[in-house]
Short mmCIF file of C-alpha atoms in Angstrom, two decimals:
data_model
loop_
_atom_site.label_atom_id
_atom_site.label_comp_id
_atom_site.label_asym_id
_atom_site.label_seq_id
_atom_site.Cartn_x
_atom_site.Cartn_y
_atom_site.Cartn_z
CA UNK A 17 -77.87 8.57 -29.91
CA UNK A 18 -81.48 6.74 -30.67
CA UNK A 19 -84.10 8.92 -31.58
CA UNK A 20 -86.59 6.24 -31.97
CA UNK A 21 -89.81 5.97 -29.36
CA UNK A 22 -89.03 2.27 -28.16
CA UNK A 23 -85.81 0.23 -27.01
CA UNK A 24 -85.25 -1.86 -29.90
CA UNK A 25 -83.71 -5.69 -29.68
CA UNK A 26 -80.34 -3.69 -31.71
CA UNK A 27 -79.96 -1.53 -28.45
CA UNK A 28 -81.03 -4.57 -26.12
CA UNK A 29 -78.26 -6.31 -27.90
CA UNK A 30 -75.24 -3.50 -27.74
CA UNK A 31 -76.03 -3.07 -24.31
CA UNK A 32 -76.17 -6.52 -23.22
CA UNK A 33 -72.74 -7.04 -24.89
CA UNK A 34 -71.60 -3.88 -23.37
CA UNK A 35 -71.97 -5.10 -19.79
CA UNK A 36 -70.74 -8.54 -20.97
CA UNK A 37 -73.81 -10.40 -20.95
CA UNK A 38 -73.28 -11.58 -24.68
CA UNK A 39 -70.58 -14.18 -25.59
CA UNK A 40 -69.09 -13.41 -28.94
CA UNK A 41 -69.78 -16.26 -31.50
CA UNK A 42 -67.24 -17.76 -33.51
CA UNK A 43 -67.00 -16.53 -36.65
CA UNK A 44 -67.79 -20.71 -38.35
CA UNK A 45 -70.89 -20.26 -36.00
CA UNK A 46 -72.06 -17.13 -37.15
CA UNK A 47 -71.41 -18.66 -41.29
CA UNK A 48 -74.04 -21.19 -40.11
CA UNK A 49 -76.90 -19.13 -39.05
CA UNK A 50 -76.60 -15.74 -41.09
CA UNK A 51 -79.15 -14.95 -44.02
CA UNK A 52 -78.35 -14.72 -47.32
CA UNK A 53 -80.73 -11.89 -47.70
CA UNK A 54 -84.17 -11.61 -48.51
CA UNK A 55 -85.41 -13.76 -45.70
CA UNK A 56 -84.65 -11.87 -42.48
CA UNK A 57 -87.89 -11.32 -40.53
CA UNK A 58 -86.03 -9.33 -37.57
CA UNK A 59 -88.14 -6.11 -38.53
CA UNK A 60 -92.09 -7.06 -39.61
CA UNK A 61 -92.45 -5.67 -43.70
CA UNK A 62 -95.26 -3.76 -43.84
CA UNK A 63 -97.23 -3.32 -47.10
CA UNK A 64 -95.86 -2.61 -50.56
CA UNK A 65 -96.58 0.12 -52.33
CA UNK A 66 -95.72 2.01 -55.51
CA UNK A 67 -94.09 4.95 -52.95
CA UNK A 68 -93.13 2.13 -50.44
CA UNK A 69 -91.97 -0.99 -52.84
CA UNK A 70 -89.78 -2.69 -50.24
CA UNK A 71 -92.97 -2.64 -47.76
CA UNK A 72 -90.74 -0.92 -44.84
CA UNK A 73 -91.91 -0.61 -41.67
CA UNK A 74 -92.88 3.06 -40.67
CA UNK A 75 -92.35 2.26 -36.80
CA UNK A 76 -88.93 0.94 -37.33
CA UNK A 77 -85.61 2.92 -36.94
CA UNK A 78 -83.05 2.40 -39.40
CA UNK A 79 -79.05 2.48 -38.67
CA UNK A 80 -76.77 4.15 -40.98
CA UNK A 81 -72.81 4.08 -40.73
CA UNK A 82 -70.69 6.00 -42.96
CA UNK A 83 -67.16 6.30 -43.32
CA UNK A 84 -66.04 9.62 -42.55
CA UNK A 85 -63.43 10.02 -45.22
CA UNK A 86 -62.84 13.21 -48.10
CA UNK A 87 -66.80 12.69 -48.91
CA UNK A 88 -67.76 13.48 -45.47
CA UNK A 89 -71.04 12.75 -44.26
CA UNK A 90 -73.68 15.91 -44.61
CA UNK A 91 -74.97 13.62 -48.23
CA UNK A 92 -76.04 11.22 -46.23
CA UNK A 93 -77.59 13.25 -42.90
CA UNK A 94 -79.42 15.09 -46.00
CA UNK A 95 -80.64 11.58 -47.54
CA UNK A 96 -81.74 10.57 -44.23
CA UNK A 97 -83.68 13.51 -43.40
CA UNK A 98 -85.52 12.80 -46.42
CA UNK A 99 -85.92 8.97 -45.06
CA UNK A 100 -87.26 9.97 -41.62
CA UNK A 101 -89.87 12.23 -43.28
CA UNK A 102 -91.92 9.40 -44.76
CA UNK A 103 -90.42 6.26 -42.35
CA UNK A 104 -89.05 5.61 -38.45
CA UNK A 105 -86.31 7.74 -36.56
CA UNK A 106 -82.58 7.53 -38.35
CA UNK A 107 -79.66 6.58 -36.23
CA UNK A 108 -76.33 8.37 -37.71
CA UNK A 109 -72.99 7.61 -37.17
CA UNK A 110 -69.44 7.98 -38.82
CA UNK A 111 -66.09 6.77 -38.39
CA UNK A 112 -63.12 5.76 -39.79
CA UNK A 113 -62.38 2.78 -38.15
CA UNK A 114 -65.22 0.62 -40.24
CA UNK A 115 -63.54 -2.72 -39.87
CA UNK A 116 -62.16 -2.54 -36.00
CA UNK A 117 -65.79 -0.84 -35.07
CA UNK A 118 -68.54 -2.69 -37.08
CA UNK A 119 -66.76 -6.29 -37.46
CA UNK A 120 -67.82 -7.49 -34.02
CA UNK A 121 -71.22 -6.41 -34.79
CA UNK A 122 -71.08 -8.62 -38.15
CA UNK A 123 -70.13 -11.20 -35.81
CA UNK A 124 -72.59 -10.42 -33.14
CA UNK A 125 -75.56 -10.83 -35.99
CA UNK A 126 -76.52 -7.11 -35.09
CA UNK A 127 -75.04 -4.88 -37.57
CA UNK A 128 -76.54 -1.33 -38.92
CA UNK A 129 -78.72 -1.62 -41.37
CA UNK A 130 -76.70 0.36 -43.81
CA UNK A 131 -72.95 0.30 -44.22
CA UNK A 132 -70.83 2.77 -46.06
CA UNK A 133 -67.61 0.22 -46.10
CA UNK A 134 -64.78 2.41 -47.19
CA UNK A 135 -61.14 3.27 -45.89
CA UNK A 136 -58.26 1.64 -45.16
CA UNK A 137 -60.14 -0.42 -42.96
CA UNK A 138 -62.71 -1.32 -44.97
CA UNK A 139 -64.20 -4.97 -44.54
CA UNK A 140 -63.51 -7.78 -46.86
CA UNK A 141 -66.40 -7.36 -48.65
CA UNK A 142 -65.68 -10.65 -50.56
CA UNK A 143 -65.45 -12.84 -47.48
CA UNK A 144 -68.44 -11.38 -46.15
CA UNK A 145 -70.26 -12.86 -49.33
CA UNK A 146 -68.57 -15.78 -48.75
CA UNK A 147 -69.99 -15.81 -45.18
CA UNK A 148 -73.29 -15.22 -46.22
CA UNK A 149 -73.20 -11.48 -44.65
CA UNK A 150 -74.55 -9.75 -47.29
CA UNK A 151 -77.89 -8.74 -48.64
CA UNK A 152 -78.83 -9.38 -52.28
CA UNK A 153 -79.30 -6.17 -53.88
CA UNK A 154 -81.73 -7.62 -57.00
CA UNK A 155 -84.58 -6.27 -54.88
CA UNK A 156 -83.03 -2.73 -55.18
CA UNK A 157 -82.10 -2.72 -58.48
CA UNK A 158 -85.92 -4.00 -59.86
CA UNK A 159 -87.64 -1.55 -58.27
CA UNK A 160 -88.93 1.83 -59.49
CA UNK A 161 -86.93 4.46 -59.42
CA UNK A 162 -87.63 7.25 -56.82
CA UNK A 163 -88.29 10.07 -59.98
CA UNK A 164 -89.86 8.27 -62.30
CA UNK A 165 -91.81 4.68 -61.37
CA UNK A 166 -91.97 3.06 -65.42
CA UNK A 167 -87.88 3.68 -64.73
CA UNK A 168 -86.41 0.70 -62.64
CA UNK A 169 -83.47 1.66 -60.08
CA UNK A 170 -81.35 -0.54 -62.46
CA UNK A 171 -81.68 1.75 -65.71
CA UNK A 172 -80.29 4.90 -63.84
CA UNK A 173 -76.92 3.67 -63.23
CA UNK A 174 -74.09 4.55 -65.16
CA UNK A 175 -72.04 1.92 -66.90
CA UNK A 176 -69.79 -0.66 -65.05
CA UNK A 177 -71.92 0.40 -61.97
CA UNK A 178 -73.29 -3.00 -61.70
CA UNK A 179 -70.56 -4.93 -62.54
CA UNK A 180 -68.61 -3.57 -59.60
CA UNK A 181 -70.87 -5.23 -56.81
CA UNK A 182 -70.91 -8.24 -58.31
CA UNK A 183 -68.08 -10.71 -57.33
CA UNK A 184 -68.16 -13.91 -59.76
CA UNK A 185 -72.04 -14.12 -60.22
CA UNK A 186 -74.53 -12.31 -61.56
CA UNK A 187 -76.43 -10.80 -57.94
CA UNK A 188 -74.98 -7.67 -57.17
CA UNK A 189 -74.13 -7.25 -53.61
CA UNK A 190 -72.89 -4.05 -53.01
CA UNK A 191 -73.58 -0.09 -54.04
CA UNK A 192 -70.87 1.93 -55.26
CA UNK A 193 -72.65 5.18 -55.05
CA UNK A 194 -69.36 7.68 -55.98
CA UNK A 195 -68.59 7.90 -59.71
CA UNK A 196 -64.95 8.15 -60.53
CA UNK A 197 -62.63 9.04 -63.38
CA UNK A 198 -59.33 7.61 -62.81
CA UNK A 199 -56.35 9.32 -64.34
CA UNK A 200 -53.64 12.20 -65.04
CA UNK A 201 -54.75 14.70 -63.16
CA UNK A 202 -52.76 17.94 -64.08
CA UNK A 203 -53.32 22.25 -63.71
CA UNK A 204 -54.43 23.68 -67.06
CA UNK A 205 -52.81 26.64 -65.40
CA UNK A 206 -49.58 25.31 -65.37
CA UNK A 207 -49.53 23.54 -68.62
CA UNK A 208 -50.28 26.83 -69.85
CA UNK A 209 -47.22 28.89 -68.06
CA UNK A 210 -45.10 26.65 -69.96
CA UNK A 211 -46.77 26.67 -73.02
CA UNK A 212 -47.42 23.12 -73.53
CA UNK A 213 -50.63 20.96 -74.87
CA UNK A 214 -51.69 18.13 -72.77
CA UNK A 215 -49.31 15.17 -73.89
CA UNK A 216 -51.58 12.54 -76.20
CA UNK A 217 -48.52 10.20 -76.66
CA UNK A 218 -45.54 9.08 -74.69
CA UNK A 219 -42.83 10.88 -77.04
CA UNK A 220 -45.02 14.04 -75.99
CA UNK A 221 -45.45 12.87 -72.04
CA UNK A 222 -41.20 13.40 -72.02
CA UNK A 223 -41.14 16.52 -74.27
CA UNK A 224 -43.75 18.28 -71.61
CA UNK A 225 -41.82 16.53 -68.47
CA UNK A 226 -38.05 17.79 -70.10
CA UNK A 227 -39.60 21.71 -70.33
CA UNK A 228 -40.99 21.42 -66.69
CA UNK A 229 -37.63 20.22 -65.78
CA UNK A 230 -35.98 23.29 -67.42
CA UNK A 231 -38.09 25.45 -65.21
CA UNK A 232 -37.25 23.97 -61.99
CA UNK A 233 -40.81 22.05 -62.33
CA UNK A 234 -40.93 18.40 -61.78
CA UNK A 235 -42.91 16.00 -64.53
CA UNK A 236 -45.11 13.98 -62.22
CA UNK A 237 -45.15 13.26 -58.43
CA UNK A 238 -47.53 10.51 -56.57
CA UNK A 239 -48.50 8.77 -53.05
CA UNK A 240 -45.12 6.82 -52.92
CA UNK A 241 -46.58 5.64 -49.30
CA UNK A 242 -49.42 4.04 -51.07
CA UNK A 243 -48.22 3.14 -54.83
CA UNK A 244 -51.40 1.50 -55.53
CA UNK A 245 -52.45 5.37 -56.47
CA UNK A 246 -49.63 4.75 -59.63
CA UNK A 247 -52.23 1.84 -61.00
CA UNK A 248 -54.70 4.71 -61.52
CA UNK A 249 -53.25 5.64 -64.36
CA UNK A 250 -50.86 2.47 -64.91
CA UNK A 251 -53.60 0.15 -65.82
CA UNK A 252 -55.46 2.00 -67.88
CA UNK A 253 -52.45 2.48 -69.71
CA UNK A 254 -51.60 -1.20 -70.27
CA UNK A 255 -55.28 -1.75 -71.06
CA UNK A 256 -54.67 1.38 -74.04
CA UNK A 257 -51.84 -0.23 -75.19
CA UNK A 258 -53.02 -3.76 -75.79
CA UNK A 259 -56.53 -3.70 -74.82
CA UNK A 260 -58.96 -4.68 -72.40
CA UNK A 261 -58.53 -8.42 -73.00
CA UNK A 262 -55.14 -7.73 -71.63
CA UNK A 263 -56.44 -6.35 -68.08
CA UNK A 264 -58.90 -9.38 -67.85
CA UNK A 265 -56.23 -12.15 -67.78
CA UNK A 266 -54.50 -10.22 -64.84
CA UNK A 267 -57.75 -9.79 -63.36
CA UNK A 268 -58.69 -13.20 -64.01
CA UNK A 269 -54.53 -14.58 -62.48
CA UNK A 270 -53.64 -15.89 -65.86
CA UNK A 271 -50.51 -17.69 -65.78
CA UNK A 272 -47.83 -14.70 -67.73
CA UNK A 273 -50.46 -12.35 -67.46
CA UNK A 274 -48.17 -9.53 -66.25
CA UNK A 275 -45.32 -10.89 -69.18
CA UNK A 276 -48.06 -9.27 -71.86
CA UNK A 277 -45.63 -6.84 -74.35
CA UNK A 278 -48.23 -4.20 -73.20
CA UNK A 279 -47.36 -4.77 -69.13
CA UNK A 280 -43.58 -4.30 -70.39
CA UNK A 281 -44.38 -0.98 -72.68
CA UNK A 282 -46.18 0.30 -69.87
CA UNK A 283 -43.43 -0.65 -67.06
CA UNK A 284 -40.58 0.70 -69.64
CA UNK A 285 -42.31 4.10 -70.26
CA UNK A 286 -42.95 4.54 -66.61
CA UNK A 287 -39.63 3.45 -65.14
CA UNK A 288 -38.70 6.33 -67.66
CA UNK A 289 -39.82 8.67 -65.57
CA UNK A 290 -37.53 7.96 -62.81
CA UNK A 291 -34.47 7.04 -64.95
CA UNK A 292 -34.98 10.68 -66.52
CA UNK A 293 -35.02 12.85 -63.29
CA UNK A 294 -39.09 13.54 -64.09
CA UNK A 295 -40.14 12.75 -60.65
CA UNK A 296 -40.43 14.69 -57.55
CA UNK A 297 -37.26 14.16 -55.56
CA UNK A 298 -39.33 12.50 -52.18
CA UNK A 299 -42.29 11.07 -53.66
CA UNK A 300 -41.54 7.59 -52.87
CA UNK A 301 -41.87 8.82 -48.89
CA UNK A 302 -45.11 10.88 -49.22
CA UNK A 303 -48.54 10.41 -48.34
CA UNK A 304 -51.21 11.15 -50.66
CA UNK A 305 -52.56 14.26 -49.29
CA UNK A 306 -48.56 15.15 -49.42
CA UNK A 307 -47.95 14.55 -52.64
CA UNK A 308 -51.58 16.47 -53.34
CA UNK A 309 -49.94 19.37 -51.39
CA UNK A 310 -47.04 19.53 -53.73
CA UNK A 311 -48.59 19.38 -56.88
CA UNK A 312 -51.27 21.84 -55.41
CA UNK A 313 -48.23 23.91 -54.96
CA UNK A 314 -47.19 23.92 -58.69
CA UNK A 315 -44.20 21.97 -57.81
CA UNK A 316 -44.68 18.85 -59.89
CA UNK A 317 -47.52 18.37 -63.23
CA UNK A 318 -49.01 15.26 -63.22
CA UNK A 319 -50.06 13.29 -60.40
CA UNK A 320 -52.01 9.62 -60.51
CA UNK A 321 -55.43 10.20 -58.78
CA UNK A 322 -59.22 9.71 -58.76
CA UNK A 323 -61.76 12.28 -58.85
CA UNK A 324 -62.17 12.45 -55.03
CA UNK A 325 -58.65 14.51 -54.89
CA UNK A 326 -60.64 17.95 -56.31
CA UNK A 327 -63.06 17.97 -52.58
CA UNK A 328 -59.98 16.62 -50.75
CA UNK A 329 -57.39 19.04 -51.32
CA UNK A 330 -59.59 21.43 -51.98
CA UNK A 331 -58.37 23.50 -48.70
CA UNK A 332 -54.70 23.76 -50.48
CA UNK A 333 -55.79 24.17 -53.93
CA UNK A 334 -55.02 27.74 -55.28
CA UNK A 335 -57.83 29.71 -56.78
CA UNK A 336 -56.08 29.81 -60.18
CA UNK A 337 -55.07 26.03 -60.40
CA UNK A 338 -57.59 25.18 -63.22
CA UNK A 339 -57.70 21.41 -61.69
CA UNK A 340 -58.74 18.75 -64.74
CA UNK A 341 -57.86 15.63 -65.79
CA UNK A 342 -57.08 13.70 -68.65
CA UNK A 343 -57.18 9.91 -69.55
CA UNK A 344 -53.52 7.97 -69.57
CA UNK A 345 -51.30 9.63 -72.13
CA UNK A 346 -51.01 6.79 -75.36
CA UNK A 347 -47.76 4.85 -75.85
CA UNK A 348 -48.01 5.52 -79.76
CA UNK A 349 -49.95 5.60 -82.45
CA UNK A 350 -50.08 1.11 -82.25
CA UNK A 351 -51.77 1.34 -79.27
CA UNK A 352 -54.87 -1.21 -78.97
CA UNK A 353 -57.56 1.50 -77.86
CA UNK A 354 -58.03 5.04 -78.72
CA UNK A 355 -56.30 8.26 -76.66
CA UNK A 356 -59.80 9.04 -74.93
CA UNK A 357 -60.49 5.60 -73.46
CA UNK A 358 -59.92 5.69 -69.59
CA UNK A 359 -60.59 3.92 -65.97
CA UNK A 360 -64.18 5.13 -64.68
CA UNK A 361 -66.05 3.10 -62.71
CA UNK A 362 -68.24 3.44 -59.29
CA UNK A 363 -66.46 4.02 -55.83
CA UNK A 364 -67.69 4.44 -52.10
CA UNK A 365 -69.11 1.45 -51.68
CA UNK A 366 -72.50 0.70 -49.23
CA UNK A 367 -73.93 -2.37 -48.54
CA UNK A 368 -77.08 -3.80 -46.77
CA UNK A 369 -76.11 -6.55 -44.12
CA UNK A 370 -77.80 -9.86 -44.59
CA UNK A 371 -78.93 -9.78 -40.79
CA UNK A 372 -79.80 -5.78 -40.62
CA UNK A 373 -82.59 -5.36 -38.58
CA UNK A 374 -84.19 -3.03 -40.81
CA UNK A 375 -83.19 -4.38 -44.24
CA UNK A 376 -86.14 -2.85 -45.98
CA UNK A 377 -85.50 0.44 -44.87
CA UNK A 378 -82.26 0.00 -45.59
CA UNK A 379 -82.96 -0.98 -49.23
CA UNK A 380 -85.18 2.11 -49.64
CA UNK A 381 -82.51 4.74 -47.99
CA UNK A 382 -79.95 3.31 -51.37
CA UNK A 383 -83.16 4.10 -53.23
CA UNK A 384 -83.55 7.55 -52.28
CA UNK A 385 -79.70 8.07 -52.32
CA UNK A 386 -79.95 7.47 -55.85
CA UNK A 387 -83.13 9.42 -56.69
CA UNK A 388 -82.13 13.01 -58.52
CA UNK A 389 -82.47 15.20 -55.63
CA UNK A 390 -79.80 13.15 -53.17
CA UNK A 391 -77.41 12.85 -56.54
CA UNK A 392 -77.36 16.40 -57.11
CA UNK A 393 -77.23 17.14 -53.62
CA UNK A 394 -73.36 14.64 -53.52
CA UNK A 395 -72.21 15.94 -56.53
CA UNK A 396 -72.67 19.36 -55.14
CA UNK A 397 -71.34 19.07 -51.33
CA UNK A 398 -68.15 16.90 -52.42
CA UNK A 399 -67.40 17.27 -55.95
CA UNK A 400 -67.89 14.20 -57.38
CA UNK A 401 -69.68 12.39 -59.46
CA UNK A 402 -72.46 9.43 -59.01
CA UNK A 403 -73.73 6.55 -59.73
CA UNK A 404 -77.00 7.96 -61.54
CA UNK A 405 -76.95 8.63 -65.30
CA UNK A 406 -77.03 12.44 -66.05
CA UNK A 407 -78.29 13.99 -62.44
CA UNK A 408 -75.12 16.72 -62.72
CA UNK A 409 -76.79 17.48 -65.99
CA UNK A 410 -76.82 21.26 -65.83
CA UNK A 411 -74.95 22.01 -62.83
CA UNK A 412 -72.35 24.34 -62.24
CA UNK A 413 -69.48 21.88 -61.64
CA UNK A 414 -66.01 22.65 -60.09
CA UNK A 415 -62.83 22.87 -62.94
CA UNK A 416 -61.69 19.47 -61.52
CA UNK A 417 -64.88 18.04 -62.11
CA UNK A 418 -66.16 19.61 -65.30
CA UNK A 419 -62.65 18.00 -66.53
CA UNK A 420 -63.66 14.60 -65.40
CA UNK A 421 -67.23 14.85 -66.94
CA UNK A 422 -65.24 15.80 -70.67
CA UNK A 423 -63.50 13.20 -70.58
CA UNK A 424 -66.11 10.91 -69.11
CA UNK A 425 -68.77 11.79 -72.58
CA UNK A 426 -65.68 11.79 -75.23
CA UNK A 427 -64.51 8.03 -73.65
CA UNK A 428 -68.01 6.62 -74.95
CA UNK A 429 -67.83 3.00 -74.63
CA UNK A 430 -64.18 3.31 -74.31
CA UNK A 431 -64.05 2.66 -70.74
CA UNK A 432 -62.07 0.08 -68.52
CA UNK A 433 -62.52 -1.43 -65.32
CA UNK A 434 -60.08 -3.67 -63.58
CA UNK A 435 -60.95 -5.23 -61.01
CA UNK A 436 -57.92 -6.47 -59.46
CA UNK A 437 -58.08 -3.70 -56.89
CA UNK A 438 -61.27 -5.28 -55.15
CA UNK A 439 -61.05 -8.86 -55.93
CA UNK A 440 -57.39 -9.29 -54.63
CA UNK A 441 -56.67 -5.96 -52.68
CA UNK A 442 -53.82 -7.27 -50.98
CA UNK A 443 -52.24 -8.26 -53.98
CA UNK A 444 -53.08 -4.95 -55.67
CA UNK A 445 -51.95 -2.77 -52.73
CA UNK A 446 -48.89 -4.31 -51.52
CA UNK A 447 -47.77 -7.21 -53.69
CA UNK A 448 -48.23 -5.47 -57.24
CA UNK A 449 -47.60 -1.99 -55.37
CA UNK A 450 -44.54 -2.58 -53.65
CA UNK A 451 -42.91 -3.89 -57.03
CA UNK A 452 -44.37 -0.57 -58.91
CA UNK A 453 -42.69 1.59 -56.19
CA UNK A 454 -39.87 0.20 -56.16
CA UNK A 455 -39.92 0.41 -59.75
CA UNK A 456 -40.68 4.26 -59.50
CA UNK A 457 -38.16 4.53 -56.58
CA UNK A 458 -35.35 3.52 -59.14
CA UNK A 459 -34.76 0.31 -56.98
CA UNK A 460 -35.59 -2.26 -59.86
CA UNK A 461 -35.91 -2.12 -63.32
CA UNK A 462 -38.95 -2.87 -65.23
CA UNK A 463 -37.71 -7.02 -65.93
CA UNK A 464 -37.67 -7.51 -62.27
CA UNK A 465 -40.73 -5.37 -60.90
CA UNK A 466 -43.05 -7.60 -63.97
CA UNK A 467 -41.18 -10.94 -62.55
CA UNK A 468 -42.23 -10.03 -58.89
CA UNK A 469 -45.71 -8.78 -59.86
CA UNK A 470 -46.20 -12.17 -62.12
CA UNK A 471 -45.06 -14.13 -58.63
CA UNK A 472 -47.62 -12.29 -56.31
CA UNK A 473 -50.00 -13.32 -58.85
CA UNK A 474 -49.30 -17.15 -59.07
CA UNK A 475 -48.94 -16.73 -55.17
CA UNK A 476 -52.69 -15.54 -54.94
CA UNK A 477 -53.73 -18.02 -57.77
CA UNK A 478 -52.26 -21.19 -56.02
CA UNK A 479 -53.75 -20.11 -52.23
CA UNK A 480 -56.72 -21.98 -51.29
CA UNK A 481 -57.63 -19.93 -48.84
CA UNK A 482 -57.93 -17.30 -51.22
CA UNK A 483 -61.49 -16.66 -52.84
CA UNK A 484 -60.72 -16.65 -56.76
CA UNK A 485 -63.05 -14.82 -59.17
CA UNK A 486 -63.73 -14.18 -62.55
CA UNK A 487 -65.42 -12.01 -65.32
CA UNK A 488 -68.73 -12.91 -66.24
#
């Protein structure tokens, strides 16, 4: 519902198209006429300040969409009620159908002002760069931060934060405001019913899984519906093994990248699992929140995950589970990178539209989503981490979470961040994924699920039609 004082041309529009008074443009038509960002006069600035640094208009009502997904959306009505106390009315919606909701809009040239573009239908966020349908963030990052104004928004990120919303260039497009540590997540409660330390090395990983087994306990289960969640932990682990360079060239679709000895270690030692009996009977037919359900029920150790999983299954978690996590258990003592390094790297990704209405105000809602007071506020509604250095400094964090913040300080620099996943997420999710399942499934061995993954690869790299990127 608008809460604004005035029909706006955004309502003018969504009801003209409503009654079919608007012709959809082509999507080549709307390429030619959309802003890069930085230029789009829809909504008059009005005059910069140190409090106001974007100029936004205080008569104009800003759009927010979020995806209504484990993080819910009570952050955000919070954030906005901050918004709406110095600027114009907020309009609030959520949903989980981003892509089949908000896409026509894109097309339309009247999306929200601010998008939170997550889910399984997410929007390519890649070809809307490509199309010109994104705003340039640079403005964001240079200004002063909403705590302290000698601190630019760009200093208060934490590392790799950046990097994420950038797609093969320096300008950073997108805001991943969620901080997440990838990894083994695991109950301290039940390592400690069977006695066992958390395994550091692979000869240790099948020690702990062959006790389990003895106590009717399975070693590891996973989301065998979406095997992408099995790169959480697998990449990381080929990066351990022979080091980061190793994830770049299969980031980057260099020819034999997945025929690295590391990408074969990590297969073998994996495909172990499965050849051993150390995995869930079922798991290559359940869902994620399934598979959360029956480790939540004590039924299997080790699951692949993110950080997300401690506020998402936190209805089925027992009080006594002791959730925490711990980076990729090592291959051996040869491995490239220390035991502590691990995948972190920003999540829940927003973005400004190039042709939002209100693209100030939308720049200064990010702001104020990543001043202290909105940070602490996430961290404590939905257990998770974000993208500002130190704001859960001296909170009382959940077990889950005060495991991921351990092993976030005693990783240091040792942190990795593939970006497969986002660059080529149908490669990652169903290419790469299918041949890990049916890997884990026990339908392939390792030889053949690295030969199909090193196919999908040269696939992607040879498509045209396929927008290629690369570290800077």
């Amino acid at each position: 519902m608008h809460s604004g004082p005035y029909l706006n041309r955004r309502t003018l529009m969504r009801r003209s198209a409503a009654a079919g008074l608007l012709s959809l443009p082509a999507v080549g038509a709307l390429t030619s006429c959309a802003s890069g960002g930085g230029d789009n006069e829809e909504v008059e600035r009005g005059e910069a300040t140190e409090n106001n640094p974007f100029g936004v208009n205080a008569d104009a009502e800003l759009e927010v969409v979020i995806f209504d997904g484990g993080f819910g959306d009570q952050y955000a009505l919070d954030a906005e009620e901050i918004y709406s106390g110095s600027y114009g009315s907020v309009e609030h919606s959520k949903t989980q159908e981003i892509q089949s909701r908000l896409q026509p809009r894109m097309v339309q040239g009247d999306p929200p002002d601010v998008i939170n573009n997550s889910g399984a239908e997410a929007m390519d966020i890649a070809a809307l760069i490509r199309n010109d349908q994104v705003y340039d963030l640079t403005e964001l990052l240079d200004a002063p931060s909403l705590d302290d104004p000698d601190v630019t928004v760009r200093d208060t990120l934490m590392p790799g934060v950046i990097e994420m919303g950038q797609f093969g260039s320096e300008t950073m497009w997108r805001l991943n405001y969620a901080y997440t540590v990838y990894g083994q997540w695991y109950s301290q409660t039940a390592l400690d019913r069977l006695e066992v330390e958390y395994p550091r090395t692979w000869d240790e990983m099948i020690a702990v899984c062959e006790k389990a087994r003895q106590q009717g306990i399975a070693g590891w289960t996973y989301a065998g519906q979406y095997p992408y969640y099995f790169n959480f932990t697998l990449y990381p682990f080929i990066g351990k093994i022979g080091g980061a360079d190793v994830l770049r060239a299969i980031d980057n679709l260099e020819p034999n990248a997945w025929r690295h000895d590391a990408v074969r270690a990590a297969f073998e030692a994996y495909h172990e699992l499965t050849a051993r009996g150390f995995v869930l009977q079922g798991s290559p037919g359940l869902s994620h929140e399934e598979s959360q359900d029956e480790w939540n029920q004590y039924n299997a150790l080790f699951i692949p995950n993110g950080s997300w999983v401690e506020n998402e299954s936190r209805e089925n978690t027992p009080d006594d589970f002791r959730m925490a996590v711990g980076p990729p258990t090592s291959l051996d003592s040869s491995d490239a990178m220390p035991f502590e390094t691990l995948w972190a790297s920003g999540s829940e990704p927003f973005f400004v539209p190039a042709q939002a209405p209100n693209a100030p105000g939308g720049l200064e809602f990010l702001r104020i989503m990543l001043g202290r007071e909105s940070a602490r506020n996430f961290t404590s509604l939905v257990s998770s981490l974000t993208a500002v250095r130190g704001a859960s400094d001296g909170m009382d964090l959940p077990p889950g979470l005060t495991s991921a913040s351990e092993v976030l300080a005693a990783a240091g620099d040792n942190l990795l961040l593939p970006r497969l996943p986002d660059w080529y997420r149908q490669l990652n999710n169903e290419e790469i994924g299918g041949a890990i399942a049916a890997m884990m499934a026990g339908d392939i061995e390792p030889d053949e699920a690295i030969n199909r993954c090193q196919q999908a690869a040269d696939a992607t790299a040879q498509d045209d039609s396929i927008q290629k990127f690369q570290h800077v």
